[in-house]
Tab-separated table of C-alpha atoms in Angstrom:
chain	number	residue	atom	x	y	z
S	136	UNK	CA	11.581	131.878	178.319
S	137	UNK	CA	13.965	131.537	175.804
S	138	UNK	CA	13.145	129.882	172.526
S	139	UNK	CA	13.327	126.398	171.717
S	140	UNK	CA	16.517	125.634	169.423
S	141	UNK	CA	14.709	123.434	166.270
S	142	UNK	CA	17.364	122.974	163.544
S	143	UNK	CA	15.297	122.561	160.002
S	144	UNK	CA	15.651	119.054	159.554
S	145	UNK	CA	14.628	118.129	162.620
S	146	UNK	CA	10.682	118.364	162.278
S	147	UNK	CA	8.513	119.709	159.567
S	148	UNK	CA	5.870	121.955	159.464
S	149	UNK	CA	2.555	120.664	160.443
S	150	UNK	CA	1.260	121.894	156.972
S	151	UNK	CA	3.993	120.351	155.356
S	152	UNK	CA	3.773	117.046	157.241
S	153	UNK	CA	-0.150	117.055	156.243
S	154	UNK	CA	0.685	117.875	152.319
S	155	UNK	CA	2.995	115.069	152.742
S	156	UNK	CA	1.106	112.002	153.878
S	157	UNK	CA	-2.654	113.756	153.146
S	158	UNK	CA	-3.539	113.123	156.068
S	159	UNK	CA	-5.768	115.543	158.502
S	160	UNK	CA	-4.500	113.915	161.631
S	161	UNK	CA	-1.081	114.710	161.419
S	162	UNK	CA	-1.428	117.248	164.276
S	163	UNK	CA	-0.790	113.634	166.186
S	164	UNK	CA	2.804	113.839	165.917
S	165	UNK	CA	3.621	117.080	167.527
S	166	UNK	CA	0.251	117.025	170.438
S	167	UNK	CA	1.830	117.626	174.006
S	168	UNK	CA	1.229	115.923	177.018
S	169	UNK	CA	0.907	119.109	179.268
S	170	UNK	CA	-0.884	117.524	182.049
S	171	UNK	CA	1.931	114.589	182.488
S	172	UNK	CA	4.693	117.105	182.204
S	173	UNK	CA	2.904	119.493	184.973
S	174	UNK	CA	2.228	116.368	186.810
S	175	UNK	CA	6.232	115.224	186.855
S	176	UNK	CA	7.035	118.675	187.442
S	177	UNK	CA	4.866	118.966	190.686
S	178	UNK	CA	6.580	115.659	191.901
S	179	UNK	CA	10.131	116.477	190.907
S	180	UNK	CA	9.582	119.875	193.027
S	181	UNK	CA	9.419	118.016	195.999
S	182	UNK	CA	12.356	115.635	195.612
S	183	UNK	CA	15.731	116.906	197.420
S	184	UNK	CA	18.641	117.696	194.951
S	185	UNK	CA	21.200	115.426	194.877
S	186	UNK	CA	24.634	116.191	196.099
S	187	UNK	CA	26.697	116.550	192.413
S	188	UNK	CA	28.688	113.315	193.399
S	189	UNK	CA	26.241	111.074	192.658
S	190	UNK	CA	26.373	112.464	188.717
S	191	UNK	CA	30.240	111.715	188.367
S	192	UNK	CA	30.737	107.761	188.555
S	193	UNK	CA	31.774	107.375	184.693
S	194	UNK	CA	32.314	103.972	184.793
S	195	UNK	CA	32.074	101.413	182.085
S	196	UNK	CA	30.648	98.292	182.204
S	197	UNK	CA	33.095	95.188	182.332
S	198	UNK	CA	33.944	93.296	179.751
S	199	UNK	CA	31.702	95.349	176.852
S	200	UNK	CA	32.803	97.041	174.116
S	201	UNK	CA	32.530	100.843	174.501
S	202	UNK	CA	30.301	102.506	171.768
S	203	UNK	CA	31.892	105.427	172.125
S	204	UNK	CA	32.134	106.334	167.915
S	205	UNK	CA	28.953	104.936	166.882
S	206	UNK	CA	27.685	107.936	164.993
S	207	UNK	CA	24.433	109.793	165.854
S	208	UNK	CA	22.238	112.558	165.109
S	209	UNK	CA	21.878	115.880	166.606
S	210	UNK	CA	17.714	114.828	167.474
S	211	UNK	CA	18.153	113.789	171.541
S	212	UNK	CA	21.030	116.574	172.038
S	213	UNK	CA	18.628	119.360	170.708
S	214	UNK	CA	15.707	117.642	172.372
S	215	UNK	CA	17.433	118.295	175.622
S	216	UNK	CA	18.884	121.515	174.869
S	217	UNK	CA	14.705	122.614	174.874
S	218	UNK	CA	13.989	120.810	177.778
S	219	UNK	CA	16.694	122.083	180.161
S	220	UNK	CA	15.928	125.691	178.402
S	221	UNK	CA	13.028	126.028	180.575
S	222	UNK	CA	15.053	125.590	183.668
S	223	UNK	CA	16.749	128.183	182.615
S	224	UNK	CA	20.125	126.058	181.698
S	225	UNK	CA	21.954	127.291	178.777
S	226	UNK	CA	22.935	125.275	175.813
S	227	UNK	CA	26.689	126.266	176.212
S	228	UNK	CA	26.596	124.528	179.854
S	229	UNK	CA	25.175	121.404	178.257
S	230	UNK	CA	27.522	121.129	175.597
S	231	UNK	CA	30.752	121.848	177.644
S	232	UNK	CA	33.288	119.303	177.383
S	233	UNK	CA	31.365	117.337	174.254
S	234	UNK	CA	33.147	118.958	171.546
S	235	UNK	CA	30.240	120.090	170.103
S	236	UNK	CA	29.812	124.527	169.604
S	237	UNK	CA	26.583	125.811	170.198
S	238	UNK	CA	26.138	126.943	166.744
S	239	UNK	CA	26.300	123.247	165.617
S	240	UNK	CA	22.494	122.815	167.028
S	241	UNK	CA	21.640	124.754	163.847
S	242	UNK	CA	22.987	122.413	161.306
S	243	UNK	CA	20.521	119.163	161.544
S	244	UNK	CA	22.600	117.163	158.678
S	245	UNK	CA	25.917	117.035	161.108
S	246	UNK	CA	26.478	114.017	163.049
S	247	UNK	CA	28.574	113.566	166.419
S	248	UNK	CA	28.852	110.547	168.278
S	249	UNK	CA	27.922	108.521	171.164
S	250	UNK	CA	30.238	109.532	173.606
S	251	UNK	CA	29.707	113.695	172.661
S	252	UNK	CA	26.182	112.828	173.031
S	253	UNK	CA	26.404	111.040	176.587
S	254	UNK	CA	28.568	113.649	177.444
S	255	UNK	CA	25.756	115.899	177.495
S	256	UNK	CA	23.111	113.649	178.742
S	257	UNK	CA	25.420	113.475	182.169
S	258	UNK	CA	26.021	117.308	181.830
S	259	UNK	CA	22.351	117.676	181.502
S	260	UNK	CA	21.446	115.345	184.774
S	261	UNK	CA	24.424	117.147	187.192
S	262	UNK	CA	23.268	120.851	185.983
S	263	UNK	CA	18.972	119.528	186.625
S	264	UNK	CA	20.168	117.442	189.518
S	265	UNK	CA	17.300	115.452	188.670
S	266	UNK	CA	17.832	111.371	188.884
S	267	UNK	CA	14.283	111.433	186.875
S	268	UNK	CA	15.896	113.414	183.906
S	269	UNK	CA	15.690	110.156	181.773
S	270	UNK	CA	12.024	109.690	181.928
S	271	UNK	CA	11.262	113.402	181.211
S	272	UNK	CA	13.616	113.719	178.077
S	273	UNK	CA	12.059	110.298	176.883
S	274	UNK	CA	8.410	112.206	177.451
S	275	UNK	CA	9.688	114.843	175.476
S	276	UNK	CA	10.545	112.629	172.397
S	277	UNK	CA	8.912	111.991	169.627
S	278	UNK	CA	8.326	110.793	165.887
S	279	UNK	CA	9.471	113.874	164.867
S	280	UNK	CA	12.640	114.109	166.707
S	281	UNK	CA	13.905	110.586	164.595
S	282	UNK	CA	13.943	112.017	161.251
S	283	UNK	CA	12.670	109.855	158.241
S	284	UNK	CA	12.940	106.880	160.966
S	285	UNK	CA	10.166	108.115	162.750
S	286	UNK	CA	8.113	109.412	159.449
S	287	UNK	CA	8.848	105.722	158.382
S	288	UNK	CA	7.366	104.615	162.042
S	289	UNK	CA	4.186	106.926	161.645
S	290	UNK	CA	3.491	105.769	158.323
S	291	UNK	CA	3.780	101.921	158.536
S	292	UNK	CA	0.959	100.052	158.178
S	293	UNK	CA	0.932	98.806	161.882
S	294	UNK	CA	2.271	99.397	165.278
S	295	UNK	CA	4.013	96.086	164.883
S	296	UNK	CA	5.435	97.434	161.317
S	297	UNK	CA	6.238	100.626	163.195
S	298	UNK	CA	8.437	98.588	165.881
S	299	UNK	CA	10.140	96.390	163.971
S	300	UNK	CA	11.476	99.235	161.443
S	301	UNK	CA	12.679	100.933	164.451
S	302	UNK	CA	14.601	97.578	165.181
S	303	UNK	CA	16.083	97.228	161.700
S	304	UNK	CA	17.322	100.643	161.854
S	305	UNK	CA	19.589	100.761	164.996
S	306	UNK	CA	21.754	103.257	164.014
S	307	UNK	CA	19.265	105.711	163.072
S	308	UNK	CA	17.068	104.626	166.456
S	309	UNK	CA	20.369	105.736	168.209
S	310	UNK	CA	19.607	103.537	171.603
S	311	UNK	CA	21.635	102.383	173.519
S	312	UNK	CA	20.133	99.330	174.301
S	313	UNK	CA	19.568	96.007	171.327
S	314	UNK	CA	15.786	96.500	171.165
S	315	UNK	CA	13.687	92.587	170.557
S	316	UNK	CA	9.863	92.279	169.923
S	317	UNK	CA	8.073	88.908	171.318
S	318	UNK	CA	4.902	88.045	171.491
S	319	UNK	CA	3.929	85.580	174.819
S	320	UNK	CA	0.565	84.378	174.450
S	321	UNK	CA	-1.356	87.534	174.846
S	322	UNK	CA	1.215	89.698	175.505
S	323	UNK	CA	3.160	91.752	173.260
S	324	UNK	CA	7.155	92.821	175.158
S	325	UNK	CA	9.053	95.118	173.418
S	326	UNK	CA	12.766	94.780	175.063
S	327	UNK	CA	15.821	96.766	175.630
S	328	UNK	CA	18.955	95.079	176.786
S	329	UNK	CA	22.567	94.407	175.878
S	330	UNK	CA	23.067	97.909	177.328
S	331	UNK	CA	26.809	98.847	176.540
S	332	UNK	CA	28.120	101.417	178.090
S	333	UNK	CA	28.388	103.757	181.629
S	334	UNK	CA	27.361	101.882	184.146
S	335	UNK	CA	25.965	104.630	185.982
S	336	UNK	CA	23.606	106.267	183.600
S	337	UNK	CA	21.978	102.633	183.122
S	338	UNK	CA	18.989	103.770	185.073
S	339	UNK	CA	18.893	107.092	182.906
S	340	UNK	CA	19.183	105.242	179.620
S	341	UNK	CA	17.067	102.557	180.084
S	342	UNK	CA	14.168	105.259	181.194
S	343	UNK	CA	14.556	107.506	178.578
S	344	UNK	CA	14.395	104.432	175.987
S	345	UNK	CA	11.293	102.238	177.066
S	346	UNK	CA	9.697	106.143	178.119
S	347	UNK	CA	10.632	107.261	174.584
S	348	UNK	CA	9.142	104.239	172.644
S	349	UNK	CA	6.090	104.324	174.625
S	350	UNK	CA	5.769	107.960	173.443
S	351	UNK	CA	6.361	107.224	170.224
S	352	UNK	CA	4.181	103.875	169.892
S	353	UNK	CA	1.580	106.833	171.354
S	354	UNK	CA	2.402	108.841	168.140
S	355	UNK	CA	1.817	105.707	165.812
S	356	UNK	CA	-1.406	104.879	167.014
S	357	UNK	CA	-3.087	108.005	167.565
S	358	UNK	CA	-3.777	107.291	171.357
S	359	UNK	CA	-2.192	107.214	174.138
S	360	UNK	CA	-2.686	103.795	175.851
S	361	UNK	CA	-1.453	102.252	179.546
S	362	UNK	CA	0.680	98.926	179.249
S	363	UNK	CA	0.169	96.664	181.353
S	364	UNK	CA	3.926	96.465	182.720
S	365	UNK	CA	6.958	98.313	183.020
S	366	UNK	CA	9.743	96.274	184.056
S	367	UNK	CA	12.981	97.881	184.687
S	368	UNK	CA	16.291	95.832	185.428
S	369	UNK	CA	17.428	98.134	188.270
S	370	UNK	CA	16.670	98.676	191.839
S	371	UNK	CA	13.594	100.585	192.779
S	372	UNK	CA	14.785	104.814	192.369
S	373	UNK	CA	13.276	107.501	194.568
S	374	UNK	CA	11.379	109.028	191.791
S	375	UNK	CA	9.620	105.635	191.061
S	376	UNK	CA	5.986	107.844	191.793
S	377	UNK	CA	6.474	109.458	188.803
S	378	UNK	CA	6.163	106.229	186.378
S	379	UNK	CA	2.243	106.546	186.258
S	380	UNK	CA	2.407	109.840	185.016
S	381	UNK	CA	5.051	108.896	181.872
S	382	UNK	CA	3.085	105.253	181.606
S	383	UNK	CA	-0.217	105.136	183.076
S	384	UNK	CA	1.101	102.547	184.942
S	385	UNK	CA	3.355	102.067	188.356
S	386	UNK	CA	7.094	100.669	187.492
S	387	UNK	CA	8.355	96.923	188.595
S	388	UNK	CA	11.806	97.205	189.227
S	389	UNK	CA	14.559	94.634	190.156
S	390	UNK	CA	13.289	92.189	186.940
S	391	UNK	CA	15.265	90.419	184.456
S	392	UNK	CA	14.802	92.628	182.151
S	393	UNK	CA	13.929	96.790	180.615
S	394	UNK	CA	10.715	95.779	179.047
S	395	UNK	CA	7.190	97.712	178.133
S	396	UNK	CA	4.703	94.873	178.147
S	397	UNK	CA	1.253	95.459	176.341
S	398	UNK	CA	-1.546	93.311	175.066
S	399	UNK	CA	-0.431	91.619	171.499
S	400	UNK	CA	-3.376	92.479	169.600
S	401	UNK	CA	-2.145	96.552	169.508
S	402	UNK	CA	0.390	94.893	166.777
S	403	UNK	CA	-2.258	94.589	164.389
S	404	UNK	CA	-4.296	97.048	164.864
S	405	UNK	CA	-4.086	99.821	161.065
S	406	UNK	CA	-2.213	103.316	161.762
S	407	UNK	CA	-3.990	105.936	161.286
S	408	UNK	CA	-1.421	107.725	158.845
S	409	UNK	CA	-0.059	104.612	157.375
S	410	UNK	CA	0.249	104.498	153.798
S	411	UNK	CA	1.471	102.158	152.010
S	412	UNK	CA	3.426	104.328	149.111
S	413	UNK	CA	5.417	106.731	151.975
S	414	UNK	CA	6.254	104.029	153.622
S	415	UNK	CA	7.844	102.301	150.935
S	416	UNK	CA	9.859	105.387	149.822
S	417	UNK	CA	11.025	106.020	153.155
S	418	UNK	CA	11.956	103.026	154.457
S	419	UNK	CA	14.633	102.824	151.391
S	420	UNK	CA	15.501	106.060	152.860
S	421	UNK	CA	16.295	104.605	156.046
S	422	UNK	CA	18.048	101.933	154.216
S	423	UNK	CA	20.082	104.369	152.549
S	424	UNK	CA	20.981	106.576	155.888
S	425	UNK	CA	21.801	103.784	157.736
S	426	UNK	CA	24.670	102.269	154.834
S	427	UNK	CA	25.963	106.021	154.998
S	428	UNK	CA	26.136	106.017	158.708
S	429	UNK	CA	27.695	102.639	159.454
S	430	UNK	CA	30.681	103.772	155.987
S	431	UNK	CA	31.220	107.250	157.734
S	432	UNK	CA	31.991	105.030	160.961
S	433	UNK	CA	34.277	103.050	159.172
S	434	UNK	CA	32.880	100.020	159.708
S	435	UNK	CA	34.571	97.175	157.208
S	436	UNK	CA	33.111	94.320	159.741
S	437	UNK	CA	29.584	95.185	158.388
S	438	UNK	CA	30.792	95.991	155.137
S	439	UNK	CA	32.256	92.016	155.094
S	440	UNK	CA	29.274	90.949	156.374
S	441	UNK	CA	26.532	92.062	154.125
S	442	UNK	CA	28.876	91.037	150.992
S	443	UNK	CA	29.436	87.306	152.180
S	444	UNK	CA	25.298	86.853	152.857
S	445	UNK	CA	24.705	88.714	149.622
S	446	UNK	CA	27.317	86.176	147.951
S	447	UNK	CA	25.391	83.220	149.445
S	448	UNK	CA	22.362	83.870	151.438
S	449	UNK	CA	21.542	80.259	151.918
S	450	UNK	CA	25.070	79.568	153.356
S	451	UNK	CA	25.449	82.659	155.521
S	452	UNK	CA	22.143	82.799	156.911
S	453	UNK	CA	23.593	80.553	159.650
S	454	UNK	CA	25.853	82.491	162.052
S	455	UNK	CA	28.116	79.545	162.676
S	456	UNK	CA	29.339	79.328	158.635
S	457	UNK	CA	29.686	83.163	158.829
S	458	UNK	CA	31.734	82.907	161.762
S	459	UNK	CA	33.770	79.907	160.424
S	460	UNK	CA	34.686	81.975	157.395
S	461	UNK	CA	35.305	85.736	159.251
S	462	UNK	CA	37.567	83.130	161.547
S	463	UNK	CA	36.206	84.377	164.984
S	464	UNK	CA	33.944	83.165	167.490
S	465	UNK	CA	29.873	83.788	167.149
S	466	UNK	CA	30.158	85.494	170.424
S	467	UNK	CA	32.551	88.485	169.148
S	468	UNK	CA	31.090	88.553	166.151
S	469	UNK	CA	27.857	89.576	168.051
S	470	UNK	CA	29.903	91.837	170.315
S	471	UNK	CA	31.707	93.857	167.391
S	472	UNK	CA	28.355	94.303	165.602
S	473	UNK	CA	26.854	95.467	168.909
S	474	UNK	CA	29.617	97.629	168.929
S	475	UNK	CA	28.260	99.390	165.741
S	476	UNK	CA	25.096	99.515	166.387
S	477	UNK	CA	23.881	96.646	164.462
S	478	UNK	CA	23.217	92.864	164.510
S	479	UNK	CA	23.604	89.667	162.515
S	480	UNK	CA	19.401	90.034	162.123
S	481	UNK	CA	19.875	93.065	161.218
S	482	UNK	CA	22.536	92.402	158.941
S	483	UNK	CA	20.985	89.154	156.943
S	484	UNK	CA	17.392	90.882	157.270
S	485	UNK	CA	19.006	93.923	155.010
S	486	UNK	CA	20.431	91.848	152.463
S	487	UNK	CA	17.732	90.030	151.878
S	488	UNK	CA	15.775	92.492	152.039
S	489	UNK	CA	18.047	94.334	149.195
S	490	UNK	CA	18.216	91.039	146.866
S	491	UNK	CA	14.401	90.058	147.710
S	492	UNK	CA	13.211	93.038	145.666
S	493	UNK	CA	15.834	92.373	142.845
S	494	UNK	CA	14.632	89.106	142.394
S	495	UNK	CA	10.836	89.624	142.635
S	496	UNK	CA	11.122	91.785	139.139
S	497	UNK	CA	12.330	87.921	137.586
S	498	UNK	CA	8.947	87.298	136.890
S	499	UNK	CA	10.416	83.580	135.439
S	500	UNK	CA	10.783	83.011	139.264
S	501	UNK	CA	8.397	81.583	141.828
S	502	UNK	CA	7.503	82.929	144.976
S	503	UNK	CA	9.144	79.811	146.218
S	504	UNK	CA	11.996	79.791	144.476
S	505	UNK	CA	12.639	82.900	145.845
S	506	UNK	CA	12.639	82.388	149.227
S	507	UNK	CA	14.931	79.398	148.478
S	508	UNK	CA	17.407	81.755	146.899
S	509	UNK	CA	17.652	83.608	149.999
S	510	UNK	CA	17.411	80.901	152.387
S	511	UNK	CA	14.059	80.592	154.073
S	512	UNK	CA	12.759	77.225	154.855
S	513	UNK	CA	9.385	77.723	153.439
S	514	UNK	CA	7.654	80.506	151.314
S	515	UNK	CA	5.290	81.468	154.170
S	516	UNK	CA	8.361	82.798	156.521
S	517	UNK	CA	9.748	84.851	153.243
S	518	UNK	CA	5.871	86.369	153.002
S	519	UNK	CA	5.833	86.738	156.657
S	520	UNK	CA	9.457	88.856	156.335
S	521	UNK	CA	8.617	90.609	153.129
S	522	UNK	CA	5.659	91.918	154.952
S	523	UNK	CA	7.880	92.577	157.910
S	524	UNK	CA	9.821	95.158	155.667
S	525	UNK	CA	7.952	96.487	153.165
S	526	UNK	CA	4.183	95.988	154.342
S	527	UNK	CA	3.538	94.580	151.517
S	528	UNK	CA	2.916	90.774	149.962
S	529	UNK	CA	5.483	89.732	147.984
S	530	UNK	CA	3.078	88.930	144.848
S	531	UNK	CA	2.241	92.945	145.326
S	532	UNK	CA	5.496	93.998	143.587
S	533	UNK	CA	4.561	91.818	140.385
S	534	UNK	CA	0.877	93.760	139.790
């Protein structure tokens, strides 16, 4: 078998991890689920290959903006690279046609782009001829294959903490997909959608990202729990049988949405490595790596953007005055950012994030006054959103 390509920034040592965080269980992050994997490799065994046709539809969708540049990460591309290694498929067969040398698996701090990194994801499905691909590479992923996102993730005070970083950092989460968390009485649906790019490897992405953040979520909570649904927008595949073995749990397909449904009171429930000091530190990290990313893509629109909310938070925290003044319609405005990776959220939930902690070290100002400054209604929802991105109370920064 030949060994695994792991470039060094990609995960650390278990040792290293532990010294880290101090904490015993970090053996959580990198525990394998060998008897799902043998399970989906039993089943994929007996599917028929599929004739190479069915790999090379490379249509885009209509009418969406193709997210071809958004930069990314070498994580998923390696992550495959060692999956399709034990089938025996060399690295140089994955890469062809993506730009990207072999030797450029070894250097963790490059970045390529979307469209290099699809390139290899259809590479990767032709050479397997496996329609199930998606759900096996999302299996595969894991904390450690998202950098200091997932460290962030793992050491948030709560799964809900954990999810909602991963939403604030869409660049770094390098989806495809505009992830949402709701909560519906009991239920807690995380969501992909606004999906943005081949039309054919919909099925593919949209598996590898609800199977990913399942595995993930598994990695954040120390256990590795059923949900109760997984809906998936598309028509019922052939390798449906092997959704209990990623999820616990048979696939719906043909719904309105990609969703992972689970009960709401998992949101609250403490991580066991959170703490409260790493996750502080690295979530400016990930504040930091995403600003880099999103200049290096030469993106002025979010550039614009986070200096007109930052001028006046109260005005521009409603989309139609930040519209009115970038002088186009709400709905491009949402399609360009989209486009990058990003939202107007995202976007207003950064710079007030940014300012927030500026103006907390006023000590002549009230909680309420700040939250006035930055344009919440009522001191509760700034709480609520300081909490959101720091796990912490605002009043915590002023001991």
């Amino acid at each position: 078998m030949r060994r695994p390509i792991v470039p060094s920034g990609r995960c650390m040592a278990q040792a290293d991890l532990q010294k880290l965080i101090g904490h015993p269980a970090a053996w959580l992050v990198w525990r394998q689920p060998r008897r799902q994997d043998q399970a989906i490799a039993r089943q994929t065994a007996r599917k028929p290959r599929l004739a190479q046709s069915s790999c090379n539809d490379s249509a885009v969708l209509p009418g969406s903006d193709n997210p071809s540049g958004r930069p990314v990460s070498l994580h998923a591309i390696v992550a495959t690279v060692n999956v399709l290694a034990e089938q025996g498929i060399a690295a140089a067969d994955l890469l062809a046609g993506s730009g990207i040398p072999p030797e450029r698996l070894q250097e963790p701090a490059r970045l390529v782009n979307h469209h290099q990194e699809m390139t290899v994801f259809d590479n990767a499905r032709r050479l397997a001829c496996d329609e199930s691909l998606g759900l096996r590479l999302g299996r595969a992923m894991h904390t450690s294959n998202y950098g200091i996102l997932g460290y962030t993730m793992l050491v948030s005070p709560t799964l809900r903490v954990a999810l909602e970083t991963a939403i604030r950092f869409p660049l770094l989460l390098a989806s495809y997909f505009t992830l949402r968390l709701e909560e519906r009485g009991k239920e807690a649906w995380l969501l992909a959608d606004d999906y943005h790019y081949r039309a054919d490897l919909l099925s593919f992405n949209a598996e590898m990202c609800l199977s990913s953040m399942w595995s993930i979520a598994g990695d954040c909570m120390g256990v590795r729990w059923s949900p109760k649904a997984v809906h998936m927008s598309f028509a019922q595949p052939a390798h449906a049988g092997l959704y209990p073995a990623i999820f616990g749990h048979a696939g719906q397909f043909d719904m309105a949405d990609n969703a992972l449904v689970f009960p709401a009171k998992w949101l609250d429930r403490p991580q066991p490595l959170a703490d409260a000091v790493s996750f502080h530190m690295a979530q400016e990290q990930c504040q930091r790596q995403q600003e880099q990313w999103a200049s290096s893509h030469g993106s002025a629109l979010v550039a614009r953007v986070l200096r007109l909310i930052q001028s006046d938070p109260v005005r521009f925290a409603r989309l139609d005055e930040l519209t009115a003044t970038l002088h186009m319609s709400e709905r491009t405005l949402r399609r360009k950012l989209a486009a990058l990776g990003t939202s107007f959220q995202a976007l207003l939930d950064q710079a007030r994030h940014q300012q927030s902690l500026h103006l907390l070290h006023d000590t002549r100002l009230s909680i309420g006054m700040i939250a006035e400054r930055l344009g919440f209604a009522e001191s509760a929802s700034f709480r609520h959103a300081f909490a959101r991105w720091t796990g912490k109370r605002p009043s915590d920064l002023r001991r």
